[in-house]
C-alpha cells in the first residue's frame, strides 16, 4: 500500500477538485451533532473534521432509511435505482468502515442485494483518522484500526495527513491533484506516526470484555439481565437505527390513485420492535421485549460470529449515546460480567420488579 | 368493476380530519372518480343514508343521539374505519373521562343548565359501541397515510400502518433524541406515521397520533421524573391524546404511591 503526505491546508482544495461531476458527501454539523451530508463544491468549508461519530452511520447512503424499490403497473414492474449516484464519501472512521465491511458480508455474498451492491460500487470511501471519546469501544471490538475497505485513508499528523492509497480508484483520485502530495515520507514522519498510534491506543478509557462475550452470552442465556433491561426498554428502535451493522428492513406496497404506478417502499426495521416477529395468523415468536433484546445482543456480541467470523459490534459507541434508558453494548456486557451498572434501566428494574 | 360506495361521517370533534380529506386538492378528482362518495357532509349536500362499503368515521360519541347514529352507520356499512385521535382513542374531550368524575366535571362547566335537544354522555371512542375494522390515527390524520390507506382499501387490501413509535421516523430524519437533551418528548409512547414533524423542528412530540401499541409509560414517566420534571405536569401532558387508555396507568401510579 502506497503512503503519501498531504498538507492539511490542502485537504479542502483537494476534496473540492474531486467533487467535479461526482457527489461529495462529508460530515457537517447539525445542531450539536454531526451528520453525513451532500456538499456542493462551494460549501466545502462546511465540512466538520472535528467529530467523534455521526448521528447515523454511513449505511444510510447504501440502504437509505426509506426508499422506493420499484414502480408497478398492470403491465409489470420497473426497478428504481435513480437514487444511486456516483459518490465520494469522505470522513469515515475505522469503526464505520468495519461496519460497511460487515454489511458487505450480508448484502453482497450469498444473496446479493442489487440496491446495496450498486450503491457500494458507485461510492468511493475516503477514511479519516479519529481520537476516542469516553463512548468509543472499538479497541475492545478490534475495529480501531482499518487495513482494507477504503480507497483513500487520511491519518492526521500535526500539520499534515498521511494518506494511504487503498485501491486503484483511490490512486486515480491522487492523480487529479498530484501536486498536493509528497511521495516520500521522512524518518521523522514515521516516528511521529508510531508515537501517535501508541498515544491513541492509550487514550481508550472505556472497555468491554468482547472476547469473552460469545461464551458469556451462552452461559447467561437465562440471566435476569434480559428481563430487567426489557422492563425499561422503550421499544423505540433507536439502537437499531443508529447501529452501523443493523440491516433489517420491511417493505410496504403503496397503491396510488388514478393511472399513477404503485410503489414498493423499503424501510429500516428493527428486531426490537413488536411487529418484527409477528407472523401470519397473529402468532408472535418474540412478544416480550426481553427476548427481543436478547436477540439483538446475540447478533452484536455472539451468533453473528458463527456465520460470518465475528460478532457484528464495531464499537462505534452510538448505542451508548442514543438509548434514552441506557441499554447499550457497554451496560449489557458489563452486567453479563456481573459488574454493577449505572444506567437508568438498572435503577428502574430495582424499582419495578417484573 | 363497480365502484365502492364510501361514506365519510363526523361525530363530535373539530372536523379537522374531514377537512384534511377535502384538503387533498390535487387528488380530489381521483378520489371522487375512484369511488362513489355517498355521504360526506363537509363536501356535498346530497348525502345518502343508504348502505356503504366503507365508512370512515371521525369524532367521539358525546351524546345519546350520536350513539344511535353510530350504530345505524355500523348496520349499513361493510368496513368501518375510525379516523383521527377522537374516533380511535376518544381525543382530548375523552381525556380522563373514564376516571368516573364526568358528572362532577359536567356540572363544573355547565352548572345547572339542562341541555334541551341532546342527551350528553361521557365522550368515548367509537369502538366503545361498535366493532371497528381499522384505525387511522392522527390529530388530524396525515394526508399521505390517508391516501395510502384509502387506495389499499379500494383495492381490497388491509391498511399497512406503522405499529412502531415516532422514534423510528425521527431517527430516519437523523434527529438527536430530545429525551437525551432533557426535553419531555412523548415520541417513544406515540404511534408513528406523522413523519416525526415536531421533533424534526426541535419540538417535543405531544403524542397526537395516540398511544403506540407497546408504549412503556411507566419507564418513560420514571425517566422524566429522574430528569426533574414534576409528576403532575407530566401526567397532564401524557393524558392529552391518550383518550380513555391512560386511566389504567394513572391508577397504577396511585397504587404505587400507597
Coordinates of C-alpha atoms in Angstrom, one line a residue:
Chain A
X1 CA 0.0 0.0 0.0
X2 CA 1.4 3.4 -1.0
X3 CA 1.5 6.1 1.6
X4 CA 1.8 9.8 0.7
X5 CA 1.8 13.1 2.5
X6 CA -0.7 15.9 2.1
X7 CA -0.6 19.3 3.7
X8 CA -3.6 19.8 6.0
X9 CA -4.4 23.2 4.4
X10 CA -4.7 21.5 1.0
X11 CA -7.3 19.0 2.1
X12 CA -10.4 21.0 1.3
X13 CA -9.0 22.1 -2.1
X14 CA -8.3 18.5 -2.9
X15 CA -11.8 17.4 -1.9
X16 CA -13.2 20.3 -3.9
X17 CA -11.3 19.2 -7.0
X18 CA -12.8 15.7 -6.7
X19 CA -16.4 16.9 -6.4
X20 CA -16.5 17.9 -10.1
X21 CA -19.2 15.7 -11.6
X22 CA -19.5 13.4 -8.7
X23 CA -21.4 13.9 -5.4
X24 CA -19.3 14.6 -2.4
X25 CA -20.7 13.5 1.0
X26 CA -18.9 14.5 4.1
X27 CA -19.5 15.2 7.8
X28 CA -21.2 18.5 8.6
X29 CA -22.7 19.9 11.8
X30 CA -26.4 19.6 12.5
X31 CA -27.2 21.3 15.9
X32 CA -24.8 19.7 18.4
X33 CA -24.4 16.6 16.2
X34 CA -22.6 15.7 13.1
X35 CA -24.2 14.0 10.1
X36 CA -23.0 12.9 6.6
X37 CA -24.4 15.2 4.1
X38 CA -24.2 16.1 0.4
X39 CA -21.8 19.0 -0.1
X40 CA -21.7 21.4 -3.0
X41 CA -18.1 22.4 -4.1
X42 CA -18.8 26.0 -2.9
X43 CA -19.8 24.7 0.5
X44 CA -16.6 22.8 1.2
X45 CA -15.9 24.8 4.3
X46 CA -19.0 23.3 5.9
X47 CA -17.1 20.0 6.4
X48 CA -16.6 19.3 10.1
X49 CA -13.4 17.4 10.7
X50 CA -13.6 17.6 14.4
X51 CA -16.2 15.0 15.3
X52 CA -16.2 11.6 17.0
X53 CA -19.2 9.9 15.5
X54 CA -22.1 10.9 13.2
X55 CA -25.6 10.5 14.4
X56 CA -26.5 7.9 11.7
X57 CA -23.7 5.6 10.4
X58 CA -22.8 5.7 6.7
X59 CA -25.2 2.8 6.0
X60 CA -27.8 5.5 5.2
X61 CA -26.0 6.1 1.9
X62 CA -26.2 2.5 0.8
X63 CA -29.6 1.5 2.2
X64 CA -31.5 4.7 2.8
X65 CA -34.0 4.7 5.7
X66 CA -36.9 4.7 3.3
X67 CA -36.7 4.3 -0.5
X68 CA -38.7 3.2 -3.5
X69 CA -37.6 -0.2 -4.8
X70 CA -39.8 -0.3 -7.9
X71 CA -42.8 1.2 -9.7
X72 CA -45.5 -1.2 -10.5
X73 CA -48.3 -1.0 -13.1
X74 CA -50.7 -3.6 -14.6
X75 CA -48.0 -4.4 -17.2
X76 CA -45.2 -5.2 -14.7
X77 CA -42.6 -3.6 -12.6
X78 CA -39.6 -1.4 -13.1
X79 CA -36.8 -1.2 -10.5
X80 CA -35.9 2.3 -9.3
X81 CA -32.2 2.9 -9.0
X82 CA -32.5 6.6 -9.6
X83 CA -31.2 7.5 -6.1
X84 CA -27.9 5.7 -6.6
X85 CA -25.4 8.2 -7.8
X86 CA -21.6 8.3 -8.3
X87 CA -20.4 9.5 -4.9
X88 CA -17.4 10.2 -2.8
X89 CA -17.9 9.6 0.9
X90 CA -15.4 11.4 3.0
X91 CA -14.7 11.2 6.7
X92 CA -15.3 7.6 7.7
X93 CA -13.6 6.5 10.8
X94 CA -12.2 2.9 11.1
X95 CA -15.3 1.6 13.0
X96 CA -17.6 2.8 10.3
X97 CA -15.5 1.2 7.5
X98 CA -15.6 -2.0 9.5
X99 CA -19.3 -1.5 9.7
X100 CA -19.6 -1.4 5.9
X101 CA -17.4 -4.5 5.6
X102 CA -19.9 -6.3 7.9
X103 CA -22.8 -5.2 5.7
X104 CA -20.9 -6.4 2.7
X105 CA -20.9 -9.9 4.2
X106 CA -24.6 -9.8 4.4
X107 CA -25.6 -7.9 1.3
X108 CA -23.1 -9.0 -1.3
X109 CA -22.3 -12.6 -0.7
X110 CA -25.0 -15.4 -0.7
X111 CA -27.9 -13.2 -1.7
X112 CA -26.6 -10.1 -3.3
X113 CA -28.9 -7.1 -2.7
X114 CA -28.8 -5.2 -6.0
X115 CA -29.5 -1.8 -4.5
X116 CA -26.7 -2.1 -1.9
X117 CA -24.3 -3.6 -4.4
X118 CA -24.8 -0.8 -6.9
X119 CA -24.6 1.9 -4.3
X120 CA -21.4 0.4 -2.9
X121 CA -19.8 0.1 -6.3
X122 CA -20.6 3.7 -7.1
X123 CA -19.2 5.1 -3.9
X124 CA -15.6 5.8 -3.1
X125 CA -14.7 5.6 0.5
X126 CA -12.3 8.2 2.0
X127 CA -11.4 7.3 5.6
X128 CA -10.3 9.7 8.3
X129 CA -8.4 9.0 11.5
X130 CA -10.0 9.8 14.8
X131 CA -9.4 10.1 18.5
X132 CA -11.6 8.2 21.0
X133 CA -14.0 9.7 23.5
X134 CA -15.5 8.0 26.6
X135 CA -18.0 6.1 24.5
X136 CA -15.7 4.5 21.9
X137 CA -15.4 0.8 22.3
X138 CA -13.6 0.0 19.1
X139 CA -10.3 -1.0 20.7
X140 CA -12.2 -3.7 22.6
X141 CA -14.0 -4.9 19.4
X142 CA -10.7 -4.8 17.5
X143 CA -12.1 -2.3 15.0
X144 CA -9.9 0.7 15.9
X145 CA -7.5 0.1 13.0
X146 CA -8.5 -0.4 9.4
X147 CA -6.4 -2.1 6.7
X148 CA -9.0 -2.6 4.0
X149 CA -12.3 -1.2 2.7
X150 CA -11.2 2.3 1.7
X151 CA -10.0 4.0 -1.4
X152 CA -8.0 6.6 0.5
X153 CA -7.4 7.0 4.2
X154 CA -6.3 10.2 5.8
X155 CA -4.3 10.0 9.1
X156 CA -4.0 13.3 10.8
X157 CA -0.4 14.0 11.8
X158 CA 0.4 17.6 13.0
X159 CA 0.1 19.9 10.0
X160 CA -0.1 17.0 7.5
X161 CA -2.1 14.0 6.6
X162 CA -0.5 10.7 5.9
X163 CA -2.6 9.3 3.0
X164 CA -3.0 5.6 2.5
X165 CA -3.9 4.5 -1.0
X166 CA -6.2 1.5 -0.6
X167 CA -7.3 0.9 -4.2
X168 CA -6.6 1.8 -7.8
X169 CA -9.6 4.1 -7.8
X170 CA -8.0 5.8 -4.8
X171 CA -4.8 6.2 -6.8
X172 CA -6.8 7.8 -9.6
X173 CA -8.0 10.4 -7.2
X174 CA -4.5 11.3 -6.2
X175 CA -3.7 11.8 -9.9
X176 CA -6.3 14.6 -10.2
X177 CA -4.1 16.8 -8.0
X178 CA -0.7 15.1 -7.8
X179 CA 1.0 18.5 -6.9
X180 CA -0.7 18.3 -3.5
X181 CA 1.0 15.1 -2.5
X182 CA 4.6 14.3 -1.4
X183 CA 5.8 10.9 -2.4
X184 CA 8.4 10.1 0.3
X185 CA 7.9 10.2 4.0
X186 CA 10.9 11.2 6.2
X187 CA 12.1 9.2 9.2
X188 CA 10.5 12.0 11.4
X189 CA 7.1 11.4 9.8
X190 CA 7.3 7.7 10.5
X191 CA 8.4 8.3 14.1
X192 CA 5.6 10.8 14.6
X193 CA 3.1 8.3 13.3
X194 CA 4.3 5.5 15.5
X195 CA 4.1 7.8 18.5
X196 CA 0.6 8.9 17.5
X197 CA -0.6 5.3 17.2
X198 CA 0.8 4.5 20.7
X199 CA -0.8 7.6 22.3
X200 CA -4.1 6.8 20.6
X201 CA -4.0 3.2 21.9
X202 CA -3.6 4.6 25.4
X203 CA -6.4 7.1 25.0
X204 CA -9.2 4.5 25.1
X205 CA -10.9 4.8 28.5
X206 CA -14.0 2.5 28.0
X207 CA -13.6 -1.2 27.5
X208 CA -15.7 -4.3 27.3
X209 CA -14.8 -7.9 27.5
X210 CA -15.6 -8.5 23.9
X211 CA -13.6 -11.7 23.5
X212 CA -15.5 -13.3 26.5
X213 CA -18.9 -12.3 25.2
X214 CA -19.8 -15.2 22.9
X215 CA -19.3 -17.6 25.8
X216 CA -20.9 -15.4 28.4
X217 CA -24.0 -14.8 26.2
X218 CA -24.4 -18.6 26.0
X219 CA -23.8 -19.2 29.7
X220 CA -26.1 -16.4 30.8
X221 CA -28.8 -17.1 28.3
X222 CA -31.4 -17.2 31.1
X223 CA -29.8 -14.4 33.2
X224 CA -32.2 -11.9 34.8
X225 CA -30.4 -9.0 32.9
X226 CA -32.7 -9.6 29.9
X227 CA -35.9 -9.3 31.9
X228 CA -34.6 -6.3 33.8
X229 CA -33.5 -4.5 30.6
X230 CA -36.7 -5.5 28.9
X231 CA -38.8 -3.9 31.6
X232 CA -37.2 -0.5 31.0
X233 CA -36.8 -0.8 27.2
X234 CA -39.0 1.8 25.4
X235 CA -39.0 -0.4 22.3
X236 CA -38.3 2.7 20.2
X237 CA -36.0 1.0 17.8
X238 CA -33.3 3.8 18.0
X239 CA -30.5 1.4 18.8
X240 CA -31.0 -0.4 15.5
X241 CA -31.4 2.8 13.5
X242 CA -28.0 4.2 14.7
X243 CA -26.2 0.8 14.6
X244 CA -23.8 0.6 11.7
X245 CA -24.4 -3.1 11.3
X246 CA -28.2 -3.4 11.8
X247 CA -29.6 -4.0 8.4
X248 CA -33.2 -5.4 8.7
X249 CA -35.9 -3.8 6.6
X250 CA -39.6 -4.1 5.9
X251 CA -41.4 -3.4 2.7
X252 CA -44.8 -1.7 2.1
X253 CA -46.8 -1.6 -1.0
X254 CA -48.3 1.7 -1.9
X255 CA -51.1 1.8 -4.4
X256 CA -51.7 5.2 -6.0
X257 CA -54.9 6.7 -7.3
X258 CA -55.8 7.2 -11.0
X259 CA -53.3 5.9 -13.6
X260 CA -50.2 6.5 -11.4
X261 CA -48.0 3.5 -10.9
X262 CA -47.8 1.9 -7.4
X263 CA -44.6 1.7 -5.4
X264 CA -42.9 -0.8 -3.1
X265 CA -41.2 1.1 -0.3
X266 CA -38.4 -0.4 1.6
X267 CA -37.8 0.9 5.2
X268 CA -35.4 0.3 8.1
X269 CA -36.8 -2.1 10.6
X270 CA -35.7 -3.4 14.0
X271 CA -35.9 -6.8 15.7
X272 CA -36.5 -4.9 19.0
X273 CA -40.0 -3.9 17.7
X274 CA -43.1 -5.9 18.4
X275 CA -44.2 -6.4 14.8
X276 CA -40.8 -7.8 13.7
X277 CA -41.5 -11.4 14.9
X278 CA -45.2 -11.4 14.0
X279 CA -46.2 -14.0 11.5
X280 CA -49.4 -14.9 9.6
X281 CA -52.2 -16.0 11.9
X282 CA -51.2 -13.5 14.6
X283 CA -48.5 -15.6 16.3
X284 CA -45.6 -13.7 17.7
X285 CA -42.3 -15.5 18.4
X286 CA -40.9 -12.7 20.4
X287 CA -43.7 -10.8 22.0
X288 CA -41.6 -10.0 25.1
X289 CA -39.1 -7.1 24.9
X290 CA -36.6 -9.2 26.9
X291 CA -36.4 -11.8 24.2
X292 CA -36.1 -9.2 21.5
X293 CA -33.2 -7.5 23.3
X294 CA -31.6 -10.9 23.8
X295 CA -31.8 -11.5 20.0
X296 CA -30.3 -8.0 19.3
X297 CA -27.4 -8.6 21.6
X298 CA -26.8 -12.1 20.3
X299 CA -26.2 -10.6 16.9
X300 CA -23.9 -7.9 18.2
X301 CA -21.9 -10.0 20.7
X302 CA -22.2 -13.6 19.7
X303 CA -24.1 -15.5 17.0
X304 CA -23.1 -13.4 14.0
X305 CA -19.6 -14.9 14.6
X306 CA -20.5 -18.5 13.8
X307 CA -21.9 -17.4 10.4
X308 CA -19.6 -14.5 9.5
X309 CA -16.4 -15.0 11.6
X310 CA -17.0 -12.5 14.3
X311 CA -19.8 -10.8 16.2
X312 CA -21.1 -7.7 14.5
X313 CA -20.5 -4.9 17.0
X314 CA -17.9 -2.5 15.7
X315 CA -17.6 -0.5 18.9
X316 CA -18.7 2.9 17.5
X317 CA -20.5 3.8 20.7
X318 CA -23.7 5.0 19.0
X319 CA -25.9 2.9 21.2
X320 CA -24.2 4.4 24.2
X321 CA -25.1 7.9 23.2
X322 CA -28.5 7.1 21.8
X323 CA -30.6 4.8 24.1
X324 CA -32.5 7.1 26.4
X325 CA -32.7 4.4 29.1
X326 CA -29.1 3.3 28.9
X327 CA -29.4 -0.1 27.3
X328 CA -26.3 -0.5 25.3
X329 CA -23.4 -2.8 24.4
X330 CA -21.4 -1.4 27.4
X331 CA -24.0 -1.7 30.1
X332 CA -25.3 -5.1 28.9
X333 CA -21.8 -6.7 28.6
X334 CA -20.8 -5.2 32.0
X335 CA -23.9 -6.6 33.5
X336 CA -23.4 -10.0 32.0
X337 CA -20.0 -10.0 33.6
X338 CA -21.6 -9.4 36.9
X339 CA -20.5 -5.7 37.3
X340 CA -22.7 -3.1 38.8
X341 CA -24.1 -0.9 36.2
X342 CA -25.1 2.7 36.5
X343 CA -27.8 3.0 33.9
X344 CA -31.5 4.0 34.0
X345 CA -32.7 0.5 33.2
X346 CA -30.7 -1.0 36.1
X347 CA -32.2 1.6 38.5
X348 CA -35.7 1.2 37.1
X349 CA -35.6 -2.6 37.3
X350 CA -34.9 -2.4 41.0
X351 CA -37.9 -0.2 41.5
X352 CA -40.2 -2.2 39.2
X353 CA -39.9 -5.9 39.8
X354 CA -41.1 -7.9 36.7
Chain B
X1 CA -65.9 -3.3 -11.9
X2 CA -68.5 -1.4 -9.8
X3 CA -67.1 1.4 -7.7
X4 CA -67.1 1.0 -4.0
X5 CA -69.5 3.2 -2.0
X6 CA -67.9 5.3 0.6
X7 CA -69.3 7.3 3.4
X8 CA -67.4 9.9 5.5
X9 CA -69.1 10.7 8.7
X10 CA -68.4 13.2 11.5
X11 CA -69.3 12.9 15.2
X12 CA -68.0 15.2 17.9
X13 CA -64.6 16.7 17.1
X14 CA -63.1 19.6 15.3
X15 CA -63.9 18.2 11.8
X16 CA -60.2 18.5 11.1
X17 CA -59.9 15.0 9.7
X18 CA -62.8 15.5 7.2
X19 CA -61.2 18.9 6.3
X20 CA -57.9 17.1 5.7
X21 CA -59.6 14.7 3.2
X22 CA -61.1 17.7 1.5
X23 CA -57.7 19.4 1.5
X24 CA -56.2 16.6 -0.7
X25 CA -56.8 19.1 -3.5
X26 CA -54.6 17.6 -6.2
X27 CA -56.1 14.2 -5.6
X28 CA -59.7 15.1 -5.1
X29 CA -60.8 14.4 -8.6
X30 CA -59.1 11.0 -8.4
X31 CA -60.7 10.2 -5.1
X32 CA -64.2 11.1 -6.3
X33 CA -63.7 9.2 -9.6
X34 CA -62.2 6.1 -7.9
X35 CA -65.2 5.6 -5.6
X36 CA -68.8 6.7 -5.1
X37 CA -68.7 9.1 -2.2
X38 CA -72.2 8.5 -0.9
X39 CA -72.0 10.7 2.2
X40 CA -69.6 13.5 3.1
X41 CA -71.4 16.3 4.8
X42 CA -68.5 18.7 4.5
X43 CA -68.1 18.3 0.8
X44 CA -71.7 17.9 -0.6
X45 CA -75.3 18.4 0.2
X46 CA -76.9 15.3 -1.4
X47 CA -75.9 12.8 1.2
X48 CA -77.5 9.3 1.1
X49 CA -78.3 7.3 4.2
X50 CA -78.2 4.0 2.2
X51 CA -75.6 1.2 2.5
X52 CA -71.9 1.9 2.1
X53 CA -69.0 -0.4 1.6
X54 CA -66.6 1.6 3.7
X55 CA -67.5 4.1 6.4
X56 CA -64.8 6.5 7.6
X57 CA -65.8 7.9 10.9
X58 CA -64.4 10.9 12.6
X59 CA -65.0 12.2 16.2
X60 CA -66.2 10.8 19.5
X61 CA -69.5 9.7 20.7
X62 CA -70.6 12.5 23.1
X63 CA -74.4 12.3 23.1
X64 CA -77.0 9.5 23.1
X65 CA -78.1 10.7 19.7
X66 CA -74.6 10.2 18.3
X67 CA -74.5 6.7 19.7
X68 CA -77.7 5.9 17.8
X69 CA -76.3 7.5 14.6
X70 CA -73.1 5.4 15.0
X71 CA -75.0 2.2 15.5
X72 CA -77.0 3.0 12.4
X73 CA -73.9 3.6 10.3
X74 CA -72.4 0.3 11.5
X75 CA -75.5 -1.5 10.4
X76 CA -75.3 -0.2 6.9
X77 CA -71.5 -0.3 6.4
X78 CA -69.2 -3.0 5.2
X79 CA -66.0 -1.9 6.8
X80 CA -65.7 0.8 9.5
X81 CA -62.6 2.8 9.7
X82 CA -62.0 5.1 12.7
X83 CA -60.2 8.2 11.5
X84 CA -58.4 10.5 13.9
X85 CA -57.5 10.6 17.5
X86 CA -61.1 11.3 18.6
X87 CA -62.6 8.3 16.9
X88 CA -59.7 6.0 17.7
X89 CA -58.9 6.9 21.3
X90 CA -61.5 9.4 22.4
X91 CA -59.5 12.5 21.7
X92 CA -58.9 15.4 24.0
X93 CA -62.6 15.5 25.1
X94 CA -62.3 12.0 26.5
X95 CA -59.1 12.6 28.4
X96 CA -59.7 11.2 31.9
X97 CA -63.5 10.9 31.4
X98 CA -63.1 7.3 32.3
X99 CA -62.0 8.4 35.7
X100 CA -65.6 8.3 36.9
X101 CA -65.8 12.1 37.6
X102 CA -67.7 13.0 34.5
X103 CA -70.9 14.1 36.2
X104 CA -69.0 16.4 38.5
X105 CA -66.9 17.8 35.7
X106 CA -70.1 18.4 33.6
X107 CA -71.6 20.4 36.4
X108 CA -68.4 22.4 36.8
X109 CA -68.7 23.6 33.2
X110 CA -72.5 23.8 32.7
X111 CA -73.7 24.4 36.3
X112 CA -77.5 23.8 36.4
X113 CA -78.1 24.3 32.7
X114 CA -80.1 21.5 31.2
X115 CA -79.3 20.5 27.5
X116 CA -82.6 20.7 25.6
X117 CA -82.0 18.9 22.3
X118 CA -79.3 16.4 23.1
X119 CA -78.6 14.0 25.9
X120 CA -74.8 14.2 26.7
X121 CA -72.8 11.3 27.8
X122 CA -69.0 11.0 28.6
X123 CA -67.0 11.2 25.4
X124 CA -66.0 7.8 24.1
X125 CA -64.0 6.4 21.1
X126 CA -66.3 4.7 18.6
X127 CA -65.1 1.2 19.4
X128 CA -66.8 1.5 22.8
X129 CA -70.1 1.0 21.0
X130 CA -69.3 -0.7 17.7
X131 CA -66.8 -3.1 16.0
X132 CA -64.1 -1.1 14.3
X133 CA -62.2 -2.8 11.4
X134 CA -59.2 -0.4 11.1
X135 CA -57.9 2.6 12.8
X136 CA -56.2 5.6 11.1
X137 CA -54.6 7.6 13.8
X138 CA -53.6 11.3 14.0
X139 CA -54.8 14.7 15.1
X140 CA -55.6 15.3 12.4
X141 CA -54.9 12.2 10.3
X142 CA -52.0 12.6 7.8
X143 CA -52.6 13.2 4.2
X144 CA -50.1 10.7 2.9
X145 CA -51.2 8.0 5.4
X146 CA -54.9 8.7 4.5
X147 CA -54.3 8.3 0.8
X148 CA -52.2 5.1 1.0
X149 CA -54.8 3.6 3.4
X150 CA -57.7 4.7 1.2
X151 CA -56.2 3.3 -2.0
X152 CA -55.4 0.0 -0.3
X153 CA -58.9 -0.3 1.0
X154 CA -60.3 0.4 -2.5
X155 CA -58.1 -2.4 -3.9
X156 CA -59.4 -4.8 -1.2
X157 CA -56.2 -4.8 0.9
X158 CA -55.9 -4.1 4.6
X159 CA -54.1 -0.9 5.5
X160 CA -50.3 -1.1 6.3
X161 CA -49.8 1.3 9.1
X162 CA -46.7 1.8 11.2
X163 CA -47.0 0.0 14.5
X164 CA -43.8 1.3 16.0
X165 CA -43.4 4.7 17.8
X166 CA -42.4 8.1 16.4
X167 CA -38.7 7.5 17.3
X168 CA -38.2 5.3 14.2
X169 CA -39.2 8.0 11.8
X170 CA -37.4 10.5 14.0
X171 CA -34.1 8.6 13.6
X172 CA -34.7 8.2 9.8
X173 CA -34.6 12.0 9.7
X174 CA -31.4 11.9 11.7
X175 CA -32.6 13.9 14.7
X176 CA -30.8 13.9 18.0
X177 CA -33.1 12.3 20.7
X178 CA -34.8 15.1 22.6
X179 CA -35.1 12.9 25.7
X180 CA -31.3 12.9 25.8
X181 CA -31.4 16.7 25.7
X182 CA -33.7 16.6 28.8
X183 CA -36.8 17.6 26.8
X184 CA -40.0 15.8 27.7
X185 CA -40.7 14.2 24.3
X186 CA -43.5 11.7 24.1
X187 CA -42.1 10.1 20.9
X188 CA -41.5 6.7 22.4
X189 CA -45.1 6.5 23.6
X190 CA -46.7 7.6 20.4
X191 CA -47.7 5.9 17.1
X192 CA -45.5 6.8 14.1
X193 CA -46.9 8.0 10.8
X194 CA -46.6 11.7 11.1
X195 CA -43.0 11.7 9.8
X196 CA -41.7 13.0 13.2
X197 CA -42.6 16.5 12.2
X198 CA -42.3 18.1 15.7
X199 CA -39.0 16.6 16.8
X200 CA -37.6 17.4 13.3
X201 CA -38.2 21.0 14.3
X202 CA -36.7 20.6 17.7
X203 CA -40.2 20.5 19.3
X204 CA -41.1 17.6 21.6
X205 CA -43.7 15.1 20.5
X206 CA -47.0 15.8 22.2
X207 CA -48.5 12.4 21.3
X208 CA -51.2 13.5 18.8
X209 CA -51.0 10.2 16.9
X210 CA -52.2 8.4 20.0
X211 CA -50.6 5.7 22.2
X212 CA -48.2 3.3 20.5
X213 CA -49.0 -0.3 20.8
X214 CA -46.2 -1.1 23.2
X215 CA -45.9 2.3 24.9
X216 CA -43.8 1.9 28.0
X217 CA -45.4 4.6 30.0
X218 CA -44.0 3.7 33.4
X219 CA -40.4 3.7 32.1
X220 CA -40.7 7.0 30.3
X221 CA -42.6 8.5 33.3
X222 CA -39.8 7.5 35.7
X223 CA -37.1 8.6 33.3
X224 CA -38.6 12.0 33.1
X225 CA -39.1 12.2 36.9
X226 CA -35.4 11.4 37.2
X227 CA -34.7 14.3 34.8
X228 CA -36.5 16.6 37.1
X229 CA -40.0 17.0 35.6
X230 CA -42.9 17.3 38.0
X231 CA -45.3 14.4 38.0
X232 CA -48.5 16.5 37.7
X233 CA -47.5 18.3 34.6
X234 CA -46.2 15.0 33.1
X235 CA -49.5 13.3 33.7
X236 CA -51.4 16.2 32.1
X237 CA -49.0 16.0 29.1
X238 CA -49.5 12.3 28.7
X239 CA -53.2 12.4 29.1
X240 CA -54.0 14.9 26.3
X241 CA -54.1 12.5 23.4
X242 CA -54.4 9.2 25.2
X243 CA -58.1 9.3 25.4
X244 CA -59.6 6.7 27.7
X245 CA -56.5 4.5 27.6
X246 CA -54.4 6.4 30.2
X247 CA -56.7 5.8 33.2
X248 CA -55.2 2.4 34.0
X249 CA -51.7 3.8 34.0
X250 CA -52.7 6.6 36.4
X251 CA -54.4 4.1 38.6
X252 CA -51.3 2.0 38.8
X253 CA -49.3 5.1 39.8
X254 CA -51.8 5.8 42.6
X255 CA -51.5 2.2 43.8
X256 CA -47.6 2.5 43.8
X257 CA -47.8 5.6 45.9
X258 CA -49.9 3.8 48.6

